[in-house]
Amino acid sequence: MVKIFEREKCDEKADKVRAMIARPPIDPTYKHRNRRSMIWPTAVIEDPRTGDFLGYQMPYKDLDKQENAQRYARENLLWDDSEPEVRYKTALNLAIVVNAIHQQGHAMGDMNHQNILIEKGGYVSLIDCDAFHIKGPEQIYSGEVFFSRYTPPEGRGNTLTEVRRSDRFGLGIHIFQLLMEGFHPFQAKGSGATGGSFDDMIDGNEFPYENPEPGELEPHSRAPDYQSLPKGIREQFGKCFVSGKAQPITRPTPQTWISTLREASGLANDEGGTTDSGKEGSSETEEDTRTGQSIREGTTTRNQQSTGKKENKEAEKSIRELRAEGSPASGSATNATTATKTPGGASGTTHRSQRHGGGSMQSDQGRASSASDSIQRQKTKATQIGATVASELRRTLIYIGGLLVILMVIYALLVAM
């Protein structure tokens, strides 16, 4: 599959997509189950004549066999029609894939249920990943949109740490909906309940499932029996929606949810995915303890710049030598499907305004100035150069595929006329 951007979006997306390709998360279910849990860019699509960025190539996913997370919860995870273990496994799979994103240093930011797809068996896939907050080799690329239904009272935030804390709140809401037939945790009834948009409910209501007040503030009348959930799960919801509503640092991390849901479901460590996501990202607990370490989004350190330039020169030299030996033979083009982005999700939903706009993005790599880090860079440099050469070879083939896509579009337009 390929995704082609509108012309005005190309300049905005080009560097971000390349950064995503350079730092892909480990796909846990693909590694263990051969199922894609995130539709992540794999190669850049460029105009074969000018070299201009057009979009990107991504793994194929049959979207007709999946439902968005909210609909799946309401139609497939009703308590009368499903076993608790099935609901726990589905929620577990979502926690695993969000953990993989965070462990690679990225953040989601946009937790829209339209972009979280679930298929039979509880397997989860994330789409429209180019809307995420991406930690590139030299800078941070922010996300464009967020969905108020899953956004905490303080807003999404700007730094990666803030956005990850916002993700924890959204993940908690998604897990609650998957376990509670799609009901939002801040939907409430009673004389003291706030109605209206989910934005208003989150701001105006306390979590009605913990210490409900009959007639004043209590859960939705059709919601399942919250007390039937395992104690460990209810404790995490309390940390997310009671103390965590005002204190983001107390919200359970994806790793905490993984442990809690595994215990509740009785699943072994290799079922539904894996928690091993490599060592690229620091733990979220460590990030919560850091202070005064934010820098402006898009800035880099001198160490990063000099290292990047040196590696780029060596990679370009290798590519020139390879091209001097001859270009690769062109292969047959495959069918391409163009995917489109629908910013903001369902119609009629408003985006929450940022209440805490302060802060700036930080690149952790700038602190890596020790001798051990220098040695590690030398060890990985050869691998990076090889990956760059392979990427250039793929790009040459993609040029041809991109040209065929353009010709197919032109032909379709001519036929339509």
PDB file of C-alpha atoms in Angstrom, residues 19-245:
ATOM      1  CA  ALA A  19      12.531   9.924  10.632  1.00  0.00           C
ATOM      2  CA  MET A  20       9.814   7.294  11.134  1.00  0.00           C
ATOM      3  CA  ILE A  21      11.516   4.977   8.667  1.00  0.00           C
ATOM      4  CA  ALA A  22      14.827   5.508  10.462  1.00  0.00           C
ATOM      5  CA  ARG A  23      13.362   4.664  13.897  1.00  0.00           C
ATOM      6  CA  PRO A  24      10.550   2.101  13.528  1.00  0.00           C
ATOM      7  CA  PRO A  25       9.202   0.499  16.715  1.00  0.00           C
ATOM      8  CA  ILE A  26       9.523  -3.236  17.113  1.00  0.00           C
ATOM      9  CA  ASP A  27       6.178  -4.632  15.990  1.00  0.00           C
ATOM     10  CA  PRO A  28       5.440  -7.153  18.770  1.00  0.00           C
ATOM     11  CA  THR A  29       2.648  -9.174  17.163  1.00  0.00           C
ATOM     12  CA  TYR A  30       4.389  -9.263  13.773  1.00  0.00           C
ATOM     13  CA  LYS A  31       7.524 -10.571  15.445  1.00  0.00           C
ATOM     14  CA  HIS A  32       5.642 -13.347  17.266  1.00  0.00           C
ATOM     15  CA  ARG A  33       2.400 -13.875  15.311  1.00  0.00           C
ATOM     16  CA  ASN A  34       3.152 -12.525  11.824  1.00  0.00           C
ATOM     17  CA  ARG A  35       0.347  -9.980  12.277  1.00  0.00           C
ATOM     18  CA  ARG A  36       0.886  -6.264  11.804  1.00  0.00           C
ATOM     19  CA  SER A  37       0.059  -4.260  14.924  1.00  0.00           C
ATOM     20  CA  MET A  38       1.097  -0.920  13.420  1.00  0.00           C
ATOM     21  CA  ILE A  39       0.986   0.235   9.813  1.00  0.00           C
ATOM     22  CA  TRP A  40       4.312   2.067   9.875  1.00  0.00           C
ATOM     23  CA  PRO A  41       6.040   3.670   6.857  1.00  0.00           C
ATOM     24  CA  THR A  42       8.607   1.383   5.261  1.00  0.00           C
ATOM     25  CA  ALA A  43       9.883   3.435   2.301  1.00  0.00           C
ATOM     26  CA  VAL A  44       9.560   6.920   0.827  1.00  0.00           C
ATOM     27  CA  ILE A  45       7.657   7.529  -2.412  1.00  0.00           C
ATOM     28  CA  GLU A  46       9.217  10.268  -4.548  1.00  0.00           C
ATOM     29  CA  ASP A  47       8.498  11.776  -7.943  1.00  0.00           C
ATOM     30  CA  PRO A  48      10.778   9.807 -10.305  1.00  0.00           C
ATOM     31  CA  ARG A  49      11.427  12.924 -12.387  1.00  0.00           C
ATOM     32  CA  THR A  50      12.122  15.524  -9.707  1.00  0.00           C
ATOM     33  CA  GLY A  51      12.853  13.497  -6.595  1.00  0.00           C
ATOM     34  CA  ASP A  52      10.179  15.427  -4.694  1.00  0.00           C
ATOM     35  CA  PHE A  53       8.548  13.692  -1.743  1.00  0.00           C
ATOM     36  CA  LEU A  54       5.053  12.360  -2.525  1.00  0.00           C
ATOM     37  CA  GLY A  55       4.231   9.935   0.280  1.00  0.00           C
ATOM     38  CA  TYR A  56       5.287   6.582   1.613  1.00  0.00           C
ATOM     39  CA  GLN A  57       4.926   2.856   1.238  1.00  0.00           C
ATOM     40  CA  MET A  58       3.469   0.799   4.086  1.00  0.00           C
ATOM     41  CA  PRO A  59       2.491  -2.820   4.771  1.00  0.00           C
ATOM     42  CA  TYR A  60      -0.813  -4.006   3.347  1.00  0.00           C
ATOM     43  CA  LYS A  61      -3.683  -4.442   5.801  1.00  0.00           C
ATOM     44  CA  ASP A  62      -7.182  -5.630   4.924  1.00  0.00           C
ATOM     45  CA  LEU A  63      -9.223  -2.954   6.690  1.00  0.00           C
ATOM     46  CA  ASP A  64     -12.541  -4.603   5.787  1.00  0.00           C
ATOM     47  CA  LYS A  65     -11.937  -7.345   8.339  1.00  0.00           C
ATOM     48  CA  GLN A  66     -11.496  -4.951  11.263  1.00  0.00           C
ATOM     49  CA  GLU A  67     -13.575  -2.555  13.356  1.00  0.00           C
ATOM     50  CA  ASN A  68     -12.499   0.568  15.178  1.00  0.00           C
ATOM     51  CA  ALA A  69     -11.868   0.049  18.891  1.00  0.00           C
ATOM     52  CA  GLN A  70     -15.070   1.719  20.082  1.00  0.00           C
ATOM     53  CA  ARG A  71     -17.356  -0.216  17.738  1.00  0.00           C
ATOM     54  CA  TYR A  72     -15.537  -3.463  18.468  1.00  0.00           C
ATOM     55  CA  ALA A  73     -16.120  -2.980  22.198  1.00  0.00           C
ATOM     56  CA  ARG A  74     -19.844  -2.330  21.695  1.00  0.00           C
ATOM     57  CA  GLU A  75     -20.456  -5.137  19.214  1.00  0.00           C
ATOM     58  CA  ASN A  76     -17.957  -7.890  20.028  1.00  0.00           C
ATOM     59  CA  LEU A  77     -17.109  -7.540  23.714  1.00  0.00           C
ATOM     60  CA  LEU A  78     -20.520  -7.467  25.371  1.00  0.00           C
ATOM     61  CA  TRP A  79     -20.419  -9.315  28.679  1.00  0.00           C
ATOM     62  CA  ASP A  80     -23.241 -11.666  27.725  1.00  0.00           C
ATOM     63  CA  ASP A  81     -21.538 -12.643  24.464  1.00  0.00           C
ATOM     64  CA  SER A  82     -17.831 -12.812  25.341  1.00  0.00           C
ATOM     65  CA  GLU A  83     -15.560 -14.349  27.942  1.00  0.00           C
ATOM     66  CA  PRO A  84     -13.607 -12.089  30.328  1.00  0.00           C
ATOM     67  CA  GLU A  85     -10.319 -13.551  29.078  1.00  0.00           C
ATOM     68  CA  VAL A  86     -11.149 -12.394  25.527  1.00  0.00           C
ATOM     69  CA  ARG A  87     -11.746  -8.848  26.739  1.00  0.00           C
ATOM     70  CA  TYR A  88      -8.549  -8.862  28.793  1.00  0.00           C
ATOM     71  CA  LYS A  89      -6.529 -10.172  25.849  1.00  0.00           C
ATOM     72  CA  THR A  90      -7.843  -7.443  23.535  1.00  0.00           C
ATOM     73  CA  ALA A  91      -6.975  -4.734  26.065  1.00  0.00           C
ATOM     74  CA  LEU A  92      -3.593  -6.383  26.635  1.00  0.00           C
ATOM     75  CA  ASN A  93      -2.782  -6.284  22.925  1.00  0.00           C
ATOM     76  CA  LEU A  94      -3.521  -2.552  22.828  1.00  0.00           C
ATOM     77  CA  ALA A  95      -1.269  -1.921  25.841  1.00  0.00           C
ATOM     78  CA  ILE A  96       1.518  -3.924  24.191  1.00  0.00           C
ATOM     79  CA  VAL A  97       1.485  -1.919  20.963  1.00  0.00           C
ATOM     80  CA  VAL A  98       1.334   1.450  22.796  1.00  0.00           C
ATOM     81  CA  ASN A  99       4.262   0.270  24.907  1.00  0.00           C
ATOM     82  CA  ALA A 100       6.228  -0.509  21.743  1.00  0.00           C
ATOM     83  CA  ILE A 101       5.641   3.054  20.491  1.00  0.00           C
ATOM     84  CA  HIS A 102       6.795   4.566  23.785  1.00  0.00           C
ATOM     85  CA  GLN A 103       9.820   2.284  24.135  1.00  0.00           C
ATOM     86  CA  GLN A 104      11.166   3.510  20.799  1.00  0.00           C
ATOM     87  CA  GLY A 105      11.005   7.080  22.090  1.00  0.00           C
ATOM     88  CA  HIS A 106       7.830   8.134  20.246  1.00  0.00           C
ATOM     89  CA  ALA A 107       4.350   9.055  21.492  1.00  0.00           C
ATOM     90  CA  MET A 108       0.895   8.740  19.941  1.00  0.00           C
ATOM     91  CA  GLY A 109      -0.847  11.964  20.941  1.00  0.00           C
ATOM     92  CA  ASP A 110      -3.855  11.115  18.773  1.00  0.00           C
ATOM     93  CA  MET A 111      -5.701   8.253  20.511  1.00  0.00           C
ATOM     94  CA  ASN A 112      -8.728   8.435  18.194  1.00  0.00           C
ATOM     95  CA  HIS A 113     -10.551   5.083  18.207  1.00  0.00           C
ATOM     96  CA  GLN A 114     -10.973   5.408  14.426  1.00  0.00           C
ATOM     97  CA  ASN A 115      -7.232   4.800  14.094  1.00  0.00           C
ATOM     98  CA  ILE A 116      -7.165   1.794  16.442  1.00  0.00           C
ATOM     99  CA  LEU A 117      -8.492  -1.220  14.556  1.00  0.00           C
ATOM    100  CA  ILE A 118      -9.319  -4.612  16.058  1.00  0.00           C
ATOM    101  CA  GLU A 119      -9.998  -7.884  14.284  1.00  0.00           C
ATOM    102  CA  LYS A 120     -11.369 -11.236  15.380  1.00  0.00           C
ATOM    103  CA  GLY A 121      -9.224 -12.729  18.096  1.00  0.00           C
ATOM    104  CA  GLY A 122      -8.524  -9.356  19.680  1.00  0.00           C
ATOM    105  CA  TYR A 123      -5.587  -8.413  17.468  1.00  0.00           C
ATOM    106  CA  VAL A 124      -4.954  -4.657  17.376  1.00  0.00           C
ATOM    107  CA  SER A 125      -3.548  -2.513  14.550  1.00  0.00           C
ATOM    108  CA  LEU A 126      -2.685   1.197  14.602  1.00  0.00           C
ATOM    109  CA  ILE A 127      -3.144   3.178  11.383  1.00  0.00           C
ATOM    110  CA  ASP A 128      -2.331   6.773  10.350  1.00  0.00           C
ATOM    111  CA  CYS A 129       0.849   6.571  12.393  1.00  0.00           C
ATOM    112  CA  ASP A 130       2.293   9.630  10.627  1.00  0.00           C
ATOM    113  CA  ALA A 131       0.094  11.712  12.977  1.00  0.00           C
ATOM    114  CA  PHE A 132       2.145  10.530  15.991  1.00  0.00           C
ATOM    115  CA  HIS A 133       4.865  12.461  17.815  1.00  0.00           C
ATOM    116  CA  ILE A 134       8.118  11.123  16.400  1.00  0.00           C
ATOM    117  CA  LYS A 135      11.563  11.228  17.954  1.00  0.00           C
ATOM    118  CA  GLY A 136      13.899  11.462  14.988  1.00  0.00           C
ATOM    119  CA  PRO A 137      17.687  11.077  14.958  1.00  0.00           C
ATOM    120  CA  GLU A 138      18.159  14.837  15.269  1.00  0.00           C
ATOM    121  CA  GLN A 139      14.835  16.410  16.237  1.00  0.00           C
ATOM    122  CA  ILE A 140      11.280  15.864  17.438  1.00  0.00           C
ATOM    123  CA  TYR A 141       8.350  15.964  15.001  1.00  0.00           C
ATOM    124  CA  SER A 142       5.074  16.844  16.675  1.00  0.00           C
ATOM    125  CA  GLY A 143       1.656  15.379  15.939  1.00  0.00           C
ATOM    126  CA  GLU A 144      -1.022  17.391  14.212  1.00  0.00           C
ATOM    127  CA  VAL A 145      -4.293  16.413  15.879  1.00  0.00           C
ATOM    128  CA  PHE A 146      -5.744  14.888  19.009  1.00  0.00           C
ATOM    129  CA  PHE A 147      -9.182  13.616  19.957  1.00  0.00           C
ATOM    130  CA  SER A 148     -10.863  15.191  22.986  1.00  0.00           C
ATOM    131  CA  ARG A 149     -12.618  11.955  24.016  1.00  0.00           C
ATOM    132  CA  TYR A 150      -9.241  10.550  25.078  1.00  0.00           C
ATOM    133  CA  THR A 151      -7.433  13.725  26.178  1.00  0.00           C
ATOM    134  CA  PRO A 152      -6.732  14.486  29.871  1.00  0.00           C
ATOM    135  CA  PRO A 153      -7.881  17.699  31.564  1.00  0.00           C
ATOM    136  CA  GLU A 154      -4.472  19.369  31.196  1.00  0.00           C
ATOM    137  CA  GLY A 155      -4.480  18.837  27.431  1.00  0.00           C
ATOM    138  CA  ARG A 156      -2.106  16.827  25.295  1.00  0.00           C
ATOM    139  CA  GLY A 157       1.012  18.862  26.095  1.00  0.00           C
ATOM    140  CA  ASN A 158       4.036  19.639  23.928  1.00  0.00           C
ATOM    141  CA  THR A 159       7.030  17.715  25.253  1.00  0.00           C
ATOM    142  CA  LEU A 160       7.358  14.009  24.590  1.00  0.00           C
ATOM    143  CA  THR A 161       7.049  13.314  28.313  1.00  0.00           C
ATOM    144  CA  GLU A 162       3.799  15.297  28.466  1.00  0.00           C
ATOM    145  CA  VAL A 163       2.387  13.583  25.393  1.00  0.00           C
ATOM    146  CA  ARG A 164       3.247  10.138  26.769  1.00  0.00           C
ATOM    147  CA  ARG A 165       1.431  11.000  29.994  1.00  0.00           C
ATOM    148  CA  SER A 166      -1.531  12.056  27.860  1.00  0.00           C
ATOM    149  CA  ASP A 167      -1.250   8.709  26.058  1.00  0.00           C
ATOM    150  CA  ARG A 168      -1.513   6.929  29.412  1.00  0.00           C
ATOM    151  CA  PHE A 169      -4.800   8.687  30.114  1.00  0.00           C
ATOM    152  CA  GLY A 170      -6.121   7.805  26.658  1.00  0.00           C
ATOM    153  CA  LEU A 171      -4.909   4.217  26.976  1.00  0.00           C
ATOM    154  CA  GLY A 172      -6.736   3.927  30.303  1.00  0.00           C
ATOM    155  CA  ILE A 173      -9.961   5.133  28.661  1.00  0.00           C
ATOM    156  CA  HIS A 174      -9.573   2.650  25.797  1.00  0.00           C
ATOM    157  CA  ILE A 175      -8.922  -0.233  28.189  1.00  0.00           C
ATOM    158  CA  PHE A 176     -11.953   0.790  30.254  1.00  0.00           C
ATOM    159  CA  GLN A 177     -14.136   0.848  27.133  1.00  0.00           C
ATOM    160  CA  LEU A 178     -12.860  -2.546  25.970  1.00  0.00           C
ATOM    161  CA  LEU A 179     -13.661  -4.080  29.359  1.00  0.00           C
ATOM    162  CA  MET A 180     -16.935  -2.185  29.949  1.00  0.00           C
ATOM    163  CA  GLU A 181     -18.882  -2.599  26.678  1.00  0.00           C
ATOM    164  CA  GLY A 182     -17.718   0.715  25.223  1.00  0.00           C
ATOM    165  CA  PHE A 183     -18.876   2.979  28.067  1.00  0.00           C
ATOM    166  CA  HIS A 184     -16.649   5.992  28.704  1.00  0.00           C
ATOM    167  CA  PRO A 185     -15.266   6.137  32.275  1.00  0.00           C
ATOM    168  CA  PHE A 186     -16.537   9.690  32.811  1.00  0.00           C
ATOM    169  CA  GLN A 187     -20.058   9.098  31.514  1.00  0.00           C
ATOM    170  CA  ALA A 188     -22.282   9.555  34.555  1.00  0.00           C
ATOM    171  CA  LYS A 189     -25.845  10.183  35.626  1.00  0.00           C
ATOM    172  CA  GLY A 190     -27.350  12.060  38.555  1.00  0.00           C
ATOM    173  CA  SER A 191     -28.151  15.615  39.567  1.00  0.00           C
ATOM    174  CA  GLY A 192     -24.462  16.450  39.891  1.00  0.00           C
ATOM    175  CA  ALA A 193     -23.366  14.852  36.609  1.00  0.00           C
ATOM    176  CA  THR A 194     -21.980  16.903  33.737  1.00  0.00           C
ATOM    177  CA  GLY A 195     -23.288  16.000  30.293  1.00  0.00           C
ATOM    178  CA  GLY A 196     -22.528  17.307  26.827  1.00  0.00           C
ATOM    179  CA  SER A 197     -19.280  16.486  25.073  1.00  0.00           C
ATOM    180  CA  PHE A 198     -16.740  13.994  26.381  1.00  0.00           C
ATOM    181  CA  ASP A 199     -14.452  16.971  26.814  1.00  0.00           C
ATOM    182  CA  ASP A 200     -16.958  18.443  29.281  1.00  0.00           C
ATOM    183  CA  MET A 201     -17.540  15.103  31.019  1.00  0.00           C
ATOM    184  CA  ILE A 202     -13.827  14.593  31.650  1.00  0.00           C
ATOM    185  CA  ASP A 203     -13.490  18.099  33.065  1.00  0.00           C
ATOM    186  CA  GLY A 204     -16.723  18.170  35.063  1.00  0.00           C
ATOM    187  CA  ASN A 205     -17.210  14.660  36.437  1.00  0.00           C
ATOM    188  CA  GLU A 206     -15.318  12.690  39.019  1.00  0.00           C
ATOM    189  CA  PHE A 207     -14.781   9.021  38.165  1.00  0.00           C
ATOM    190  CA  PRO A 208     -18.305   7.749  38.998  1.00  0.00           C
ATOM    191  CA  TYR A 209     -17.373   4.081  39.419  1.00  0.00           C
ATOM    192  CA  GLU A 210     -15.320   4.645  42.554  1.00  0.00           C
ATOM    193  CA  ASN A 211     -17.422   5.657  45.559  1.00  0.00           C
ATOM    194  CA  PRO A 212     -20.563   6.491  43.529  1.00  0.00           C
ATOM    195  CA  GLU A 213     -23.180   8.775  45.086  1.00  0.00           C
ATOM    196  CA  PRO A 214     -26.707   7.478  44.277  1.00  0.00           C
ATOM    197  CA  GLY A 215     -28.843  10.181  42.730  1.00  0.00           C
ATOM    198  CA  GLU A 216     -25.914  12.615  42.708  1.00  0.00           C
ATOM    199  CA  LEU A 217     -23.124  11.044  40.649  1.00  0.00           C
ATOM    200  CA  GLU A 218     -23.143   7.401  39.599  1.00  0.00           C
ATOM    201  CA  PRO A 219     -22.300   5.230  36.569  1.00  0.00           C
ATOM    202  CA  HIS A 220     -24.458   4.996  33.478  1.00  0.00           C
ATOM    203  CA  SER A 221     -27.491   2.817  34.205  1.00  0.00           C
ATOM    204  CA  ARG A 222     -26.701   0.356  31.376  1.00  0.00           C
ATOM    205  CA  ALA A 223     -23.009  -0.027  32.190  1.00  0.00           C
ATOM    206  CA  PRO A 224     -21.781  -3.464  33.367  1.00  0.00           C
ATOM    207  CA  ASP A 225     -21.045  -4.161  37.022  1.00  0.00           C
ATOM    208  CA  TYR A 226     -17.716  -2.442  37.623  1.00  0.00           C
ATOM    209  CA  GLN A 227     -17.124  -4.310  40.882  1.00  0.00           C
ATOM    210  CA  SER A 228     -17.013  -7.581  38.926  1.00  0.00           C
ATOM    211  CA  LEU A 229     -13.687  -6.569  37.391  1.00  0.00           C
ATOM    212  CA  PRO A 230     -10.561  -7.956  39.097  1.00  0.00           C
ATOM    213  CA  LYS A 231      -9.291  -5.841  41.973  1.00  0.00           C
ATOM    214  CA  GLY A 232      -5.934  -5.222  40.284  1.00  0.00           C
ATOM    215  CA  ILE A 233      -7.603  -3.739  37.208  1.00  0.00           C
ATOM    216  CA  ARG A 234      -9.883  -1.541  39.327  1.00  0.00           C
ATOM    217  CA  GLU A 235      -6.857  -0.274  41.245  1.00  0.00           C
ATOM    218  CA  GLN A 236      -5.181   0.824  38.006  1.00  0.00           C
ATOM    219  CA  PHE A 237      -8.342   2.587  36.852  1.00  0.00           C
ATOM    220  CA  GLY A 238      -8.333   4.464  40.167  1.00  0.00           C
ATOM    221  CA  LYS A 239      -4.744   5.571  39.591  1.00  0.00           C
ATOM    222  CA  CYS A 240      -5.613   6.692  36.069  1.00  0.00           C
ATOM    223  CA  PHE A 241      -8.955   8.446  36.625  1.00  0.00           C
ATOM    224  CA  VAL A 242      -8.956   9.490  40.303  1.00  0.00           C
ATOM    225  CA  SER A 243      -5.452  10.483  41.401  1.00  0.00           C
ATOM    226  CA  GLY A 244      -4.248  10.544  37.783  1.00  0.00           C
ATOM    227  CA  LYS A 245      -6.859  13.051  36.688  1.00  0.00           C
TER     228      LYS A 245
END
